mmCIF file of N, CA and C in Angstrom:
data_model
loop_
_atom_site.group_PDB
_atom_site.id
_atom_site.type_symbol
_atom_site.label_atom_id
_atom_site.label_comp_id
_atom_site.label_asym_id
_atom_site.label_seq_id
_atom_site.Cartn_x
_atom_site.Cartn_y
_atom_site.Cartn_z
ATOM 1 N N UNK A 1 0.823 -1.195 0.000
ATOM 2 C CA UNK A 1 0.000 0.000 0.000
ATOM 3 C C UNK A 1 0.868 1.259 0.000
ATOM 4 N N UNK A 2 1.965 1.446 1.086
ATOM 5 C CA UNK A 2 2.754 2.418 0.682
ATOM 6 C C UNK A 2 4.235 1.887 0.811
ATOM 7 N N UNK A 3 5.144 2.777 0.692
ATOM 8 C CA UNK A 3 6.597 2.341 0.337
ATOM 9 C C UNK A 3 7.343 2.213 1.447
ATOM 10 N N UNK A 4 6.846 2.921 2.540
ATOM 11 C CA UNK A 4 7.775 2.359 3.723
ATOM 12 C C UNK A 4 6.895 1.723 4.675
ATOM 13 N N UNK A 5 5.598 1.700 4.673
ATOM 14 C CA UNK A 5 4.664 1.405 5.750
ATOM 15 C C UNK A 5 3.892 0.189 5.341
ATOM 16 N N UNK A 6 3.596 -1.152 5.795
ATOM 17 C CA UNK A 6 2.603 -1.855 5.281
ATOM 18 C C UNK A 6 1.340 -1.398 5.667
ATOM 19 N N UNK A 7 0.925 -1.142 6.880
ATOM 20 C CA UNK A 7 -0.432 -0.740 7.115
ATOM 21 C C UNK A 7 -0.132 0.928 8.174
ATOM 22 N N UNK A 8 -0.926 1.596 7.948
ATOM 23 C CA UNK A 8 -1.138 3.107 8.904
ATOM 24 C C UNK A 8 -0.991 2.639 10.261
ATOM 25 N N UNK A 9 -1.547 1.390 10.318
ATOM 26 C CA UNK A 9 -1.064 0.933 12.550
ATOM 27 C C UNK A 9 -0.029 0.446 12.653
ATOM 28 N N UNK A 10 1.288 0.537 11.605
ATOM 29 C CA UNK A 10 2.340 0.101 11.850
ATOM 30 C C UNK A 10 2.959 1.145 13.222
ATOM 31 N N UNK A 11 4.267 0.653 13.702
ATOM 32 C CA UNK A 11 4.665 1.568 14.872
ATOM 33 C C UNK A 11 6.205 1.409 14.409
ATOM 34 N N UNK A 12 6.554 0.724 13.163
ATOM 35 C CA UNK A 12 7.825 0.853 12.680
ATOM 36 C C UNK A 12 8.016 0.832 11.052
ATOM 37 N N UNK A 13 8.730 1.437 10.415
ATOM 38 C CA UNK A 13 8.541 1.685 8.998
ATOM 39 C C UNK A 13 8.880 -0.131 8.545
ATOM 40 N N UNK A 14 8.781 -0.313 7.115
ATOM 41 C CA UNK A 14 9.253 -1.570 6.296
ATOM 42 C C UNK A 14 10.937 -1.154 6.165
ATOM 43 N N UNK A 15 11.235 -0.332 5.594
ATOM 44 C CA UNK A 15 12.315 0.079 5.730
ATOM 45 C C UNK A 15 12.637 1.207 5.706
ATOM 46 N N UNK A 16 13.921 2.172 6.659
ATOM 47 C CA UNK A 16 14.226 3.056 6.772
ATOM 48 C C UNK A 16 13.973 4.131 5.700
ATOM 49 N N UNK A 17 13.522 5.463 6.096
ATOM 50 C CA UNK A 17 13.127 6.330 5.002
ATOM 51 C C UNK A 17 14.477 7.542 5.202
ATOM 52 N N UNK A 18 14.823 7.924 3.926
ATOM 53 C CA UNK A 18 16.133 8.803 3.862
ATOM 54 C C UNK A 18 16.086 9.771 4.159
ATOM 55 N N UNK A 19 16.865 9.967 4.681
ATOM 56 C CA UNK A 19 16.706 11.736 5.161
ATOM 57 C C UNK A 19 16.626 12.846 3.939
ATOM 58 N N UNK A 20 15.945 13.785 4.070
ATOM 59 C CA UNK A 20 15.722 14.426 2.977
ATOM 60 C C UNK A 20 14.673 14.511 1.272
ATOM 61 N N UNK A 21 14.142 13.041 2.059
ATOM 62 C CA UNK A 21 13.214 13.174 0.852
ATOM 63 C C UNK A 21 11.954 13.490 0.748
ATOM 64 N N UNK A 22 11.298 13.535 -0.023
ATOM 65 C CA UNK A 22 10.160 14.717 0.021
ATOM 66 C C UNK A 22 8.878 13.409 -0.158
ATOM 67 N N UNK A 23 8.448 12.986 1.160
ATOM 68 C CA UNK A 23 7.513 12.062 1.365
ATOM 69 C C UNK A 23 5.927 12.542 0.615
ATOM 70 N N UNK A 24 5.065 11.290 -0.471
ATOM 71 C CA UNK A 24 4.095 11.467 -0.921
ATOM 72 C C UNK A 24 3.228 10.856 0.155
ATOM 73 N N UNK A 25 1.983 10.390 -0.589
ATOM 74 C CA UNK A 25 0.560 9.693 0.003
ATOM 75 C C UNK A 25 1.568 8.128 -0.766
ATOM 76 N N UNK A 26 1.838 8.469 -1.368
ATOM 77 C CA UNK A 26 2.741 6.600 -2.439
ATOM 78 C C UNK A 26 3.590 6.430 -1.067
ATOM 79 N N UNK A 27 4.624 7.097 -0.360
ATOM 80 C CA UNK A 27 5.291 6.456 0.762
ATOM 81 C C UNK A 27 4.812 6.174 2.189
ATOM 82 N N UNK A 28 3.810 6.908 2.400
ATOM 83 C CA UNK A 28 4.043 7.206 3.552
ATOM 84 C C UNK A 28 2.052 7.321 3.957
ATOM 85 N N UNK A 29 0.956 6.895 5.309
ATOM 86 C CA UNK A 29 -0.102 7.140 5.437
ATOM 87 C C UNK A 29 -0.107 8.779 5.563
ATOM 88 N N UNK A 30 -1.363 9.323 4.868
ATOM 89 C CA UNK A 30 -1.581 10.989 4.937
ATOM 90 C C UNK A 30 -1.886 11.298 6.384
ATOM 91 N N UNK A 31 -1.989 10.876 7.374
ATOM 92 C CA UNK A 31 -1.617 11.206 8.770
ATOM 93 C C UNK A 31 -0.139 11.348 8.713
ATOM 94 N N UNK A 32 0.589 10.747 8.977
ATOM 95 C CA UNK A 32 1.863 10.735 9.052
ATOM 96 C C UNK A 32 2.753 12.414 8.236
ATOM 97 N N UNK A 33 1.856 12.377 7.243
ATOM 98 C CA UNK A 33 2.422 13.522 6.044
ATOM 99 C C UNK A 33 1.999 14.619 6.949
ATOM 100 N N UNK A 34 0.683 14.589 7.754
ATOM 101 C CA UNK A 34 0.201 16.197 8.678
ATOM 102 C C UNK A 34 1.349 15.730 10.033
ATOM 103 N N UNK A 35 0.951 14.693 10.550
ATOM 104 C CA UNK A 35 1.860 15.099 11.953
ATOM 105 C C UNK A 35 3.365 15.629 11.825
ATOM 106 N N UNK A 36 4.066 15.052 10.907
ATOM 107 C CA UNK A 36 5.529 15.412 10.413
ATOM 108 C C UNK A 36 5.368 17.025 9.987
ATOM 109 N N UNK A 37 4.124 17.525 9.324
ATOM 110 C CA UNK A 37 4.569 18.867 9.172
ATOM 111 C C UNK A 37 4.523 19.140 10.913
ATOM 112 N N UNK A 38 3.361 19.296 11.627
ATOM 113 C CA UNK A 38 3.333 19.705 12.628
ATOM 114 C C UNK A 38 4.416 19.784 13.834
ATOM 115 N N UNK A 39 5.216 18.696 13.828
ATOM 116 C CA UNK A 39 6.323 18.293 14.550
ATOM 117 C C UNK A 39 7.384 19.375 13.856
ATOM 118 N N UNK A 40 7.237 19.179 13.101
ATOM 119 C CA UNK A 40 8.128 20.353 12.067
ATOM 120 C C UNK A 40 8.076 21.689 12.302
ATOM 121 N N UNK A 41 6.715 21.990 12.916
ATOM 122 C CA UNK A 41 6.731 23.868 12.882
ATOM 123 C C UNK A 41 7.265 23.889 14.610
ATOM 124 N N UNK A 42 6.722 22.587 15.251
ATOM 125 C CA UNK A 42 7.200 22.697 16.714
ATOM 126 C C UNK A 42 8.471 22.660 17.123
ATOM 127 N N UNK A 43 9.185 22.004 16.520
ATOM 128 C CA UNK A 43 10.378 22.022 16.999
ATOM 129 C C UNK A 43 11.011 23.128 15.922
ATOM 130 N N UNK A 44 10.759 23.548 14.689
ATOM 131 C CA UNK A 44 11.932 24.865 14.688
ATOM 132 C C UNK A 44 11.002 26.179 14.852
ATOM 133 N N UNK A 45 9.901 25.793 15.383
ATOM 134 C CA UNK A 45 9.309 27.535 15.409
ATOM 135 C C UNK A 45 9.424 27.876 16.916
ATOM 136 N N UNK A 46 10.063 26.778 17.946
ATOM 137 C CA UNK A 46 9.685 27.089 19.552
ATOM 138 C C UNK A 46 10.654 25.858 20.160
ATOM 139 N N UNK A 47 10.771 24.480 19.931
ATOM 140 C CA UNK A 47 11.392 23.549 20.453
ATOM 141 C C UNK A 47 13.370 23.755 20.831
ATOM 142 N N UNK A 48 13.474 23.874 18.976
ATOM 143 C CA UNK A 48 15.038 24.477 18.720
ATOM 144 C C UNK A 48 15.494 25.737 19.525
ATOM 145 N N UNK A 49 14.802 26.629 19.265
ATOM 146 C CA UNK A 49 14.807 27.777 19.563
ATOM 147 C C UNK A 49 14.929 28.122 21.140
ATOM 148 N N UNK A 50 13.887 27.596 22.137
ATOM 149 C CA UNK A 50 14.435 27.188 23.553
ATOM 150 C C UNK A 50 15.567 26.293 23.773
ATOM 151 N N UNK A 51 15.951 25.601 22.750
ATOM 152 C CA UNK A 51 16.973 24.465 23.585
ATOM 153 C C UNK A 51 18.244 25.336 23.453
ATOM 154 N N UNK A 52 18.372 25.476 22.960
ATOM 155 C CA UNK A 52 19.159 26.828 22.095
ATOM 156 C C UNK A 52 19.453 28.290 23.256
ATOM 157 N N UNK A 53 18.457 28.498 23.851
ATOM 158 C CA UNK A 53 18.513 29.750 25.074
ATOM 159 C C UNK A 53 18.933 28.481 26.144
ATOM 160 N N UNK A 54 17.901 27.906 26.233
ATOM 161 C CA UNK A 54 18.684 27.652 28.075
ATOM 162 C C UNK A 54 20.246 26.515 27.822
ATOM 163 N N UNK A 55 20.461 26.193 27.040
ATOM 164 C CA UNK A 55 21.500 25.352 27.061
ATOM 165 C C UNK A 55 22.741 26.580 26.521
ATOM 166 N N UNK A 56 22.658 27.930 25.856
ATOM 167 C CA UNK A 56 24.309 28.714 26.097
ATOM 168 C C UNK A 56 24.599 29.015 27.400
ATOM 169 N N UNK A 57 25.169 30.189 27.521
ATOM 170 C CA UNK A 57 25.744 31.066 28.193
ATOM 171 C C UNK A 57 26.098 31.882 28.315
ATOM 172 N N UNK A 58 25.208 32.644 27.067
ATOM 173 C CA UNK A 58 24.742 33.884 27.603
ATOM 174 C C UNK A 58 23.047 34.260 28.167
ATOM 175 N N UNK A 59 23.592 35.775 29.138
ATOM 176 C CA UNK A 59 22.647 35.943 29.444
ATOM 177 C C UNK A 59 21.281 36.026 28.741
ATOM 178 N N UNK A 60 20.241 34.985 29.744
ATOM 179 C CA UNK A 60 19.336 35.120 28.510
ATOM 180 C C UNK A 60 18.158 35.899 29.127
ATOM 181 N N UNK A 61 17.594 36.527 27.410
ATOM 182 C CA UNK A 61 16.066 37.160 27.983
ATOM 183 C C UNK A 61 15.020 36.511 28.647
ATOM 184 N N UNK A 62 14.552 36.809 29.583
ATOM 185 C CA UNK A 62 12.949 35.909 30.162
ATOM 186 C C UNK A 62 12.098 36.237 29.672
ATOM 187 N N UNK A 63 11.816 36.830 28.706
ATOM 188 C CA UNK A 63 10.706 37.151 27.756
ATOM 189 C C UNK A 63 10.878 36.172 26.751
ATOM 190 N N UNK A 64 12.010 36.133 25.913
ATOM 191 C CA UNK A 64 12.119 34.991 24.909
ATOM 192 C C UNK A 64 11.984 33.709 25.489
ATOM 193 N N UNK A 65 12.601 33.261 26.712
ATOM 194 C CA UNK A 65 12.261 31.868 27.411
ATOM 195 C C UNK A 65 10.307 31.257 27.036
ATOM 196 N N UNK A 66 9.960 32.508 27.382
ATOM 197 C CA UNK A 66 8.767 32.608 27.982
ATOM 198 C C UNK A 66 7.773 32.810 26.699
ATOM 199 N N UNK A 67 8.551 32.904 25.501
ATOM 200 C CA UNK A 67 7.589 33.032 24.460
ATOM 201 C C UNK A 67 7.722 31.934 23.651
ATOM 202 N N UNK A 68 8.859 31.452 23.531
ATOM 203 C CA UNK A 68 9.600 29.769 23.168
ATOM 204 C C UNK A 68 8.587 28.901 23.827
ATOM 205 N N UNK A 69 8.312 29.155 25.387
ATOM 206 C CA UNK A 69 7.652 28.372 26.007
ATOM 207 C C UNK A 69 5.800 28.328 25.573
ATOM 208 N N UNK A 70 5.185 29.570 25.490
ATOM 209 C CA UNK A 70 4.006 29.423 24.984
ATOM 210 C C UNK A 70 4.445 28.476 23.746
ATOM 211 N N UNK A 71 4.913 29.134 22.854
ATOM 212 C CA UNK A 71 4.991 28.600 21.223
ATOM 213 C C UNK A 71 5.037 27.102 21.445
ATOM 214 N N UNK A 72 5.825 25.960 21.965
ATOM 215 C CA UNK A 72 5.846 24.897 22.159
ATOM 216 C C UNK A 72 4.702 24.391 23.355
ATOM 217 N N UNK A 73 3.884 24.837 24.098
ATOM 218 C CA UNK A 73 2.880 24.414 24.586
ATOM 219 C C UNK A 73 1.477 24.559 23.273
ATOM 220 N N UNK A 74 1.561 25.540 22.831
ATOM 221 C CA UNK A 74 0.296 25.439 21.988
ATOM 222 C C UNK A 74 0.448 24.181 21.025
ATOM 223 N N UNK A 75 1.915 24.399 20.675
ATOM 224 C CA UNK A 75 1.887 22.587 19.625
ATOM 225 C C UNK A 75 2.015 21.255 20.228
ATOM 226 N N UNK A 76 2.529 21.665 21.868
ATOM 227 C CA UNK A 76 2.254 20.371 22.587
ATOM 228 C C UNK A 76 0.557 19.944 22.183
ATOM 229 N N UNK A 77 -0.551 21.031 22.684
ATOM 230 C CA UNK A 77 -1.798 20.998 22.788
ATOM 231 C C UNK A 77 -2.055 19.792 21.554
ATOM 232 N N UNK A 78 -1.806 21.018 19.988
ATOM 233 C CA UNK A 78 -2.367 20.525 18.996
ATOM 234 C C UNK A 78 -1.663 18.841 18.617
ATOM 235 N N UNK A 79 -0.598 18.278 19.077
ATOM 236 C CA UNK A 79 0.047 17.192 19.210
ATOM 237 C C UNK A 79 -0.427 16.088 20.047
ATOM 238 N N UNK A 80 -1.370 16.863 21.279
ATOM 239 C CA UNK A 80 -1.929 15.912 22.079
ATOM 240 C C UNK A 80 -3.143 15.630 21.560
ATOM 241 N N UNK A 81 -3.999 16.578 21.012
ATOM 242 C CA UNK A 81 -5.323 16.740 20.130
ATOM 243 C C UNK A 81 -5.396 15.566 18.921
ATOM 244 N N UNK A 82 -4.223 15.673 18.383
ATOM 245 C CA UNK A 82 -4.512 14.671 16.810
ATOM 246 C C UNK A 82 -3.601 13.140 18.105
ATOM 247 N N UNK A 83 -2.964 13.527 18.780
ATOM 248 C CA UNK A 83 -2.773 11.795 19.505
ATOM 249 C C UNK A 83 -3.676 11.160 19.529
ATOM 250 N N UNK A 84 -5.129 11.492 20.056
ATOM 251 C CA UNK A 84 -6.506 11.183 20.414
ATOM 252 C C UNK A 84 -6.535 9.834 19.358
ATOM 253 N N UNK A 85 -5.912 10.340 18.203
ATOM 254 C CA UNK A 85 -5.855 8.890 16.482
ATOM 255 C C UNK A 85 -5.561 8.703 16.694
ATOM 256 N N UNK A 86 -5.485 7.160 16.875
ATOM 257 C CA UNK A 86 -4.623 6.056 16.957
ATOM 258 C C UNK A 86 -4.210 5.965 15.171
ATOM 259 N N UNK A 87 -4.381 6.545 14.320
ATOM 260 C CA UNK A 87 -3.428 6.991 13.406
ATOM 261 C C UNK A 87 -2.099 7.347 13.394
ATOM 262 N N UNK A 88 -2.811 8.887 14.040
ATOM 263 C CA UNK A 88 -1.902 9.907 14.250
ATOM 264 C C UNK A 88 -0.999 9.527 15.228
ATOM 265 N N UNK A 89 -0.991 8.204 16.080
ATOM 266 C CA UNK A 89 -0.340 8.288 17.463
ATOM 267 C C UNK A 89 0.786 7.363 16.770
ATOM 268 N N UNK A 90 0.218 6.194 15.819
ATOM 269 C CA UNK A 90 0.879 5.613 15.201
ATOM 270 C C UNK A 90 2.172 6.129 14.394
ATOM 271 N N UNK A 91 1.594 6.876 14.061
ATOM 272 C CA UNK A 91 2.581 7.950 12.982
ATOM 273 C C UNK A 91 3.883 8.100 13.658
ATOM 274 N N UNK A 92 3.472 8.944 14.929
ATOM 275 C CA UNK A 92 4.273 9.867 15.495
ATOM 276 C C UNK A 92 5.706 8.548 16.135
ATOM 277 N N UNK A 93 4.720 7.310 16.740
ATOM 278 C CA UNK A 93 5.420 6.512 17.102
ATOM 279 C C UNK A 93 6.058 6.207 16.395
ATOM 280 N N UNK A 94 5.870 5.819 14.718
ATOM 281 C CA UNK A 94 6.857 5.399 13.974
ATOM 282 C C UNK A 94 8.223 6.705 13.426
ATOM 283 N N UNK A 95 7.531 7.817 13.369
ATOM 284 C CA UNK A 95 8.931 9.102 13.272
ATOM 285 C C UNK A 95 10.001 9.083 14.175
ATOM 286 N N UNK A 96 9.226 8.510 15.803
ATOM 287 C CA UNK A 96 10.384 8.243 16.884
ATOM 288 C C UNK A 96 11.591 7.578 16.422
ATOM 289 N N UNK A 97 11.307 6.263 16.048
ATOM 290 C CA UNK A 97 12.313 5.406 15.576
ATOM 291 C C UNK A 97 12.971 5.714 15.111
ATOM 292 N N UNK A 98 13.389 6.881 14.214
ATOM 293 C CA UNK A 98 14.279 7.456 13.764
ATOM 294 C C UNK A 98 14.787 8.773 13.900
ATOM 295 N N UNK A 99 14.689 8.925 15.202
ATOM 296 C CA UNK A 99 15.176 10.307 16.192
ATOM 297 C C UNK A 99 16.398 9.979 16.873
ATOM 298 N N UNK A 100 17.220 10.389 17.162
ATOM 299 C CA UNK A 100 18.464 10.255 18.212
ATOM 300 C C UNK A 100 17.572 10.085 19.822
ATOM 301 N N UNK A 101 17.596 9.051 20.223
ATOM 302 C CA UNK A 101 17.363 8.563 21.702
ATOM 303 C C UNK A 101 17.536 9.173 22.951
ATOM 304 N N UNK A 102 18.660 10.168 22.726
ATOM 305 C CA UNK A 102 19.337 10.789 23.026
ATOM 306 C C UNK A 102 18.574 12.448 23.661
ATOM 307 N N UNK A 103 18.368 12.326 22.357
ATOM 308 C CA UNK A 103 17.826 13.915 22.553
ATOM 309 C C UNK A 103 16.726 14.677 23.349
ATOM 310 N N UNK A 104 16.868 15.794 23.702
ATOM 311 C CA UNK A 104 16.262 16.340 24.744
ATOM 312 C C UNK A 104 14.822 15.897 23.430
ATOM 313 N N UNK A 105 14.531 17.059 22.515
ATOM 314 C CA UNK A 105 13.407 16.386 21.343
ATOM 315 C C UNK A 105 12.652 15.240 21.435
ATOM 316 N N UNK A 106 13.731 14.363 21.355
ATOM 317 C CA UNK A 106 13.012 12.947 21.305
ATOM 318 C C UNK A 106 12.164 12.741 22.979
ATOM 319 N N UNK A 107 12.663 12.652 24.199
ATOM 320 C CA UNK A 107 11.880 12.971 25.382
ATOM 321 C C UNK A 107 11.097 13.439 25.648
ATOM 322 N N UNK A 108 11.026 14.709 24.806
ATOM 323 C CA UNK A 108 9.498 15.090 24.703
ATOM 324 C C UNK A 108 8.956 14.878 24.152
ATOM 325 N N UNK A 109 8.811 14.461 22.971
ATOM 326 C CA UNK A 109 7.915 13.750 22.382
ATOM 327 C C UNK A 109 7.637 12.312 22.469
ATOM 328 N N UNK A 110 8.546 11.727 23.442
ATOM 329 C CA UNK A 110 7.960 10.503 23.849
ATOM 330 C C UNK A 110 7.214 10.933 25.109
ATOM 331 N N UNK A 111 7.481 11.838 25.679
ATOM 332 C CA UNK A 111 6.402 12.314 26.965
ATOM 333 C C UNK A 111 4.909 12.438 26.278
ATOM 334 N N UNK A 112 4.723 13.354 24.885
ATOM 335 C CA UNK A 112 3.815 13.393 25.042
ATOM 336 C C UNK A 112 2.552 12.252 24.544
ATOM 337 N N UNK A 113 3.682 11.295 23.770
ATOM 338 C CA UNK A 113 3.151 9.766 23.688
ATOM 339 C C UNK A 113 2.191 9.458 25.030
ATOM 340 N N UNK A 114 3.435 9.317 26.128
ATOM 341 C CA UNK A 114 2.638 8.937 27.191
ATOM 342 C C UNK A 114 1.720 9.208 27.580
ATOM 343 N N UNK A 115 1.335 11.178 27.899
ATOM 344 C CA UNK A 115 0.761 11.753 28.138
ATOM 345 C C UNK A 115 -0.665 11.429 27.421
ATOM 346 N N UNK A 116 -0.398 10.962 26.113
ATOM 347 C CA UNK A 116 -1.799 10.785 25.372
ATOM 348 C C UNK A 116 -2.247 9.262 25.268
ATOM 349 N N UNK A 117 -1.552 8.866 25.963
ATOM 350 C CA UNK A 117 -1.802 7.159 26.180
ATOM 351 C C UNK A 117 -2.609 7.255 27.755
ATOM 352 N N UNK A 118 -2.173 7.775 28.680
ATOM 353 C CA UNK A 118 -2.742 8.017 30.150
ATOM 354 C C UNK A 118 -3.706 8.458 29.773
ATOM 355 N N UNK A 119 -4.363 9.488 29.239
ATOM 356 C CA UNK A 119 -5.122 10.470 28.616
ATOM 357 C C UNK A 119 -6.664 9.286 27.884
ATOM 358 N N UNK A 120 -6.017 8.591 26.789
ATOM 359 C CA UNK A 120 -6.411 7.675 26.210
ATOM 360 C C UNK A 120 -7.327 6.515 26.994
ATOM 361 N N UNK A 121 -6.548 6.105 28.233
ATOM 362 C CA UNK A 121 -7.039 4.782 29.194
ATOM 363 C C UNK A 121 -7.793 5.675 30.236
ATOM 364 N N UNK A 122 -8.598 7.091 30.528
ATOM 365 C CA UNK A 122 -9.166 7.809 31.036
ATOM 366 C C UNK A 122 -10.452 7.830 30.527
ATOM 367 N N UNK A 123 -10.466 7.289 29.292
ATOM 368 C CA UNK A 123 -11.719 7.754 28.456
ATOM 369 C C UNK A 123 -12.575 6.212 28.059
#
């Protein structure tokens, strides 16, 4: 059905997808194509951008902290909103797999996995 995914409830691709390529509806489920933009505006419109202030050394503004911080709560929101799919949750789970483990990024967005799995067994 598509080129890296056998079915949309997969939670791991068929095989690794390359960095840099410009994913269709032919590779990839059209959930996957919205959450990846979304993850996309979050981490360089507010995610990067805080990790970036509190991790130099210079003095930093508390206004920019603090506006980094709205900006990445509103896409936490809309991230926890489309989790609700077990599509969309799918998706996100399978983009993990190919994140550095490592990374502050990846932690949060496996938090908010959780967060929408607790969330999920509430309802």
């Amino acid at each position: 059905m598509y080129k890296y995914v056998s079915n949309k409830m997969d939670l791991t691709y068929k095989s690794p997808i390359p960095n840099g390529d410009n994913l269709t509806l032919n590779d990839i489920p059209e959930e996957e194509l919205e959450i990846r933009e979304v993850v996309s505006c979050w981490y360089e419109k507010g995610f990067q951008h805080l990790d970036r202030l509190e991790s130099s050394d210079i003095d930093i503004n508390k206004k920019s902290i603090e506006k980094h911080q709205q900006v990445i709560s509103r896409y936490d929101s809309t991230l926890l909103f489309l989790l609700k799919n077990k599509a969309y949750h799918a998706s996100l789970s399978r983009i993990l797999t190919q994140w550095d483990r490592d990374s502050a990024a990846f932690a949060h967005i496996k938090g908010l996995l959780y967060i929408s799995e607790a969330q999920g067994e509430q309802h």
